[in-house]
Amino acid sequence: MPEGRGSRIDSGTLRAGGFATRHPERLRAAADLLDQAAAAGDKAAGRFAEARVDSTPFGISPQARELAARWASALAARETDARVLGDATSDLAGRLRMSAGTPRSTGFRGRLAVAP
């Protein structure tokens, strides 16, 4: 896409000596923000898992059991989505750090311990 028509990257930034070598501090800062987002995704996944485990029974009727099963299934799906998003975000942060010449993360990327 030519400059001025939606592209914010000129062709020189994609070659050796481009953006990554001229602005490694910006890439590291972006990677730190991505680490924070990944940690938030992990926290959300943990909350979905806790909600699934801590859910109270809806009742003993067949309709109530079906509703409870659907609710648990929806929570499990959201937990999986949040974990996948967190992992992909963390991978992207690692790629940015590698581009900036800093292979190690400076942010926390720990998993929350929750019961299945």
C-alpha positions as YAML, in Angstrom:
chain: A
units: angstrom
residues:
- id: 1
  name: MET
  ca: [0.00, 0.00, 0.00]
- id: 2
  name: PRO
  ca: [1.54, 3.37, -0.93]
- id: 3
  name: GLU
  ca: [2.33, 5.89, 1.75]
- id: 4
  name: GLY
  ca: [-0.49, 8.26, 2.57]
- id: 5
  name: ARG
  ca: [-3.17, 5.68, 1.72]
- id: 6
  name: GLY
  ca: [-3.54, 3.85, 5.01]
- id: 7
  name: SER
  ca: [0.03, 2.61, 5.35]
- id: 8
  name: ARG
  ca: [2.07, 3.91, 8.25]
- id: 9
  name: ILE
  ca: [5.15, 1.87, 7.36]
- id: 10
  name: ASP
  ca: [7.49, 3.03, 4.65]
- id: 11
  name: SER
  ca: [9.44, 0.47, 2.65]
- id: 12
  name: GLY
  ca: [12.71, 1.34, 4.43]
- id: 13
  name: THR
  ca: [11.49, 0.09, 7.80]
- id: 14
  name: LEU
  ca: [11.11, -3.45, 6.54]
- id: 15
  name: ARG
  ca: [14.73, -3.80, 5.40]
- id: 16
  name: ALA
  ca: [17.78, -4.44, 7.55]
- id: 17
  name: GLY
  ca: [18.48, -1.39, 9.65]
- id: 18
  name: GLY
  ca: [14.79, -0.54, 9.75]
- id: 19
  name: PHE
  ca: [12.45, 0.16, 12.63]
- id: 20
  name: ALA
  ca: [13.66, -2.65, 14.89]
- id: 21
  name: THR
  ca: [17.26, -1.49, 14.87]
- id: 22
  name: ARG
  ca: [16.40, 2.21, 15.14]
- id: 23
  name: HIS
  ca: [13.75, 1.91, 17.87]
- id: 24
  name: PRO
  ca: [14.39, -1.18, 20.03]
- id: 25
  name: GLU
  ca: [13.14, 0.63, 23.15]
- id: 26
  name: ARG
  ca: [9.72, 1.10, 21.55]
- id: 27
  name: LEU
  ca: [9.55, -2.58, 20.67]
- id: 28
  name: ARG
  ca: [10.51, -3.54, 24.22]
- id: 29
  name: ALA
  ca: [7.85, -1.19, 25.64]
- id: 30
  name: ALA
  ca: [5.25, -2.69, 23.32]
- id: 31
  name: ALA
  ca: [6.33, -6.18, 24.37]
- id: 32
  name: ASP
  ca: [5.92, -5.20, 28.03]
- id: 33
  name: LEU
  ca: [2.38, -4.00, 27.31]
- id: 34
  name: LEU
  ca: [1.63, -7.25, 25.52]
- id: 35
  name: ASP
  ca: [2.91, -9.17, 28.55]
- id: 36
  name: GLN
  ca: [0.48, -7.22, 30.71]
- id: 37
  name: ALA
  ca: [-2.35, -8.06, 28.32]
- id: 38
  name: ALA
  ca: [-1.34, -11.73, 28.34]
- id: 39
  name: ALA
  ca: [-1.37, -11.74, 32.15]
- id: 40
  name: ALA
  ca: [-4.85, -10.19, 32.07]
- id: 41
  name: GLY
  ca: [-5.95, -12.96, 29.68]
- id: 42
  name: ASP
  ca: [-4.61, -15.56, 32.10]
- id: 43
  name: LYS
  ca: [-6.44, -13.88, 34.97]
- id: 44
  name: ALA
  ca: [-9.68, -13.91, 32.98]
- id: 45
  name: ALA
  ca: [-9.19, -17.59, 32.16]
- id: 46
  name: GLY
  ca: [-8.70, -18.30, 35.84]
- id: 47
  name: ARG
  ca: [-11.88, -16.47, 36.72]
- id: 48
  name: PHE
  ca: [-13.84, -18.46, 34.12]
- id: 49
  name: ALA
  ca: [-12.41, -21.68, 35.57]
- id: 50
  name: GLU
  ca: [-13.30, -20.62, 39.11]
- id: 51
  name: ALA
  ca: [-16.83, -19.72, 38.04]
- id: 52
  name: ARG
  ca: [-17.22, -23.11, 36.40]
- id: 53
  name: VAL
  ca: [-16.03, -24.95, 39.51]
- id: 54
  name: ASP
  ca: [-17.86, -22.75, 42.00]
- id: 55
  name: SER
  ca: [-21.19, -22.70, 40.15]
- id: 56
  name: THR
  ca: [-24.07, -23.79, 42.32]
- id: 57
  name: PRO
  ca: [-26.53, -26.35, 40.99]
- id: 58
  name: PHE
  ca: [-29.53, -24.86, 39.22]
- id: 59
  name: GLY
  ca: [-31.91, -27.52, 40.54]
- id: 60
  name: ILE
  ca: [-32.80, -31.13, 40.01]
- id: 61
  name: SER
  ca: [-35.19, -30.83, 37.08]
- id: 62
  name: PRO
  ca: [-33.98, -32.02, 33.66]
- id: 63
  name: GLN
  ca: [-34.27, -28.46, 32.36]
- id: 64
  name: ALA
  ca: [-32.17, -27.14, 35.25]
- id: 65
  name: ARG
  ca: [-29.49, -29.78, 34.67]
- id: 66
  name: GLU
  ca: [-29.41, -28.97, 30.96]
- id: 67
  name: LEU
  ca: [-29.08, -25.26, 31.72]
- id: 68
  name: ALA
  ca: [-26.26, -25.96, 34.17]
- id: 69
  name: ALA
  ca: [-24.47, -28.13, 31.60]
- id: 70
  name: ARG
  ca: [-24.75, -25.40, 28.96]
- id: 71
  name: TRP
  ca: [-23.48, -22.80, 31.43]
- id: 72
  name: ALA
  ca: [-20.49, -24.97, 32.36]
- id: 73
  name: SER
  ca: [-19.77, -25.58, 28.67]
- id: 74
  name: ALA
  ca: [-19.89, -21.85, 27.89]
- id: 75
  name: LEU
  ca: [-17.55, -21.06, 30.78]
- id: 76
  name: ALA
  ca: [-15.12, -23.77, 29.65]
- id: 77
  name: ALA
  ca: [-15.14, -22.36, 26.11]
- id: 78
  name: ARG
  ca: [-14.45, -18.81, 27.38]
- id: 79
  name: GLU
  ca: [-11.64, -20.15, 29.58]
- id: 80
  name: THR
  ca: [-10.06, -21.85, 26.57]
- id: 81
  name: ASP
  ca: [-10.46, -18.72, 24.43]
- id: 82
  name: ALA
  ca: [-8.82, -16.56, 27.10]
- id: 83
  name: ARG
  ca: [-5.89, -18.96, 27.49]
- id: 84
  name: VAL
  ca: [-5.33, -19.19, 23.72]
- id: 85
  name: LEU
  ca: [-5.44, -15.41, 23.42]
- id: 86
  name: GLY
  ca: [-3.04, -15.01, 26.35]
- id: 87
  name: ASP
  ca: [-0.60, -17.51, 24.86]
- id: 88
  name: ALA
  ca: [-0.72, -15.89, 21.42]
- id: 89
  name: THR
  ca: [-0.21, -12.46, 22.98]
- id: 90
  name: SER
  ca: [2.76, -13.73, 24.95]
- id: 91
  name: ASP
  ca: [4.25, -15.25, 21.78]
- id: 92
  name: LEU
  ca: [3.88, -11.91, 20.01]
- id: 93
  name: ALA
  ca: [5.61, -10.16, 22.90]
- id: 94
  name: GLY
  ca: [8.49, -12.62, 22.57]
- id: 95
  name: ARG
  ca: [8.77, -11.91, 18.85]
- id: 96
  name: LEU
  ca: [8.90, -8.19, 19.51]
- id: 97
  name: ARG
  ca: [11.64, -8.71, 22.07]
- id: 98
  name: MET
  ca: [13.61, -10.83, 19.64]
- id: 99
  name: SER
  ca: [13.26, -8.09, 17.02]
- id: 100
  name: ALA
  ca: [14.49, -5.56, 19.57]
- id: 101
  name: GLY
  ca: [17.43, -7.77, 20.48]
- id: 102
  name: THR
  ca: [16.11, -8.63, 23.96]
- id: 103
  name: PRO
  ca: [15.15, -12.30, 24.06]
- id: 104
  name: ARG
  ca: [13.98, -12.40, 27.68]
- id: 105
  name: SER
  ca: [10.71, -11.11, 29.03]
- id: 106
  name: THR
  ca: [10.79, -8.38, 31.63]
- id: 107
  name: GLY
  ca: [7.16, -8.89, 32.55]
- id: 108
  name: PHE
  ca: [5.44, -11.56, 34.61]
- id: 109
  name: ARG
  ca: [3.77, -14.34, 32.63]
- id: 110
  name: GLY
  ca: [2.72, -16.71, 35.37]
- id: 111
  name: ARG
  ca: [-0.33, -18.95, 35.27]
- id: 112
  name: LEU
  ca: [-3.04, -18.73, 37.87]
- id: 113
  name: ALA
  ca: [-3.54, -21.92, 39.79]
- id: 114
  name: VAL
  ca: [-7.18, -22.95, 39.62]
- id: 115
  name: ALA
  ca: [-9.03, -26.17, 40.03]
- id: 116
  name: PRO
  ca: [-10.23, -27.78, 36.78]
...
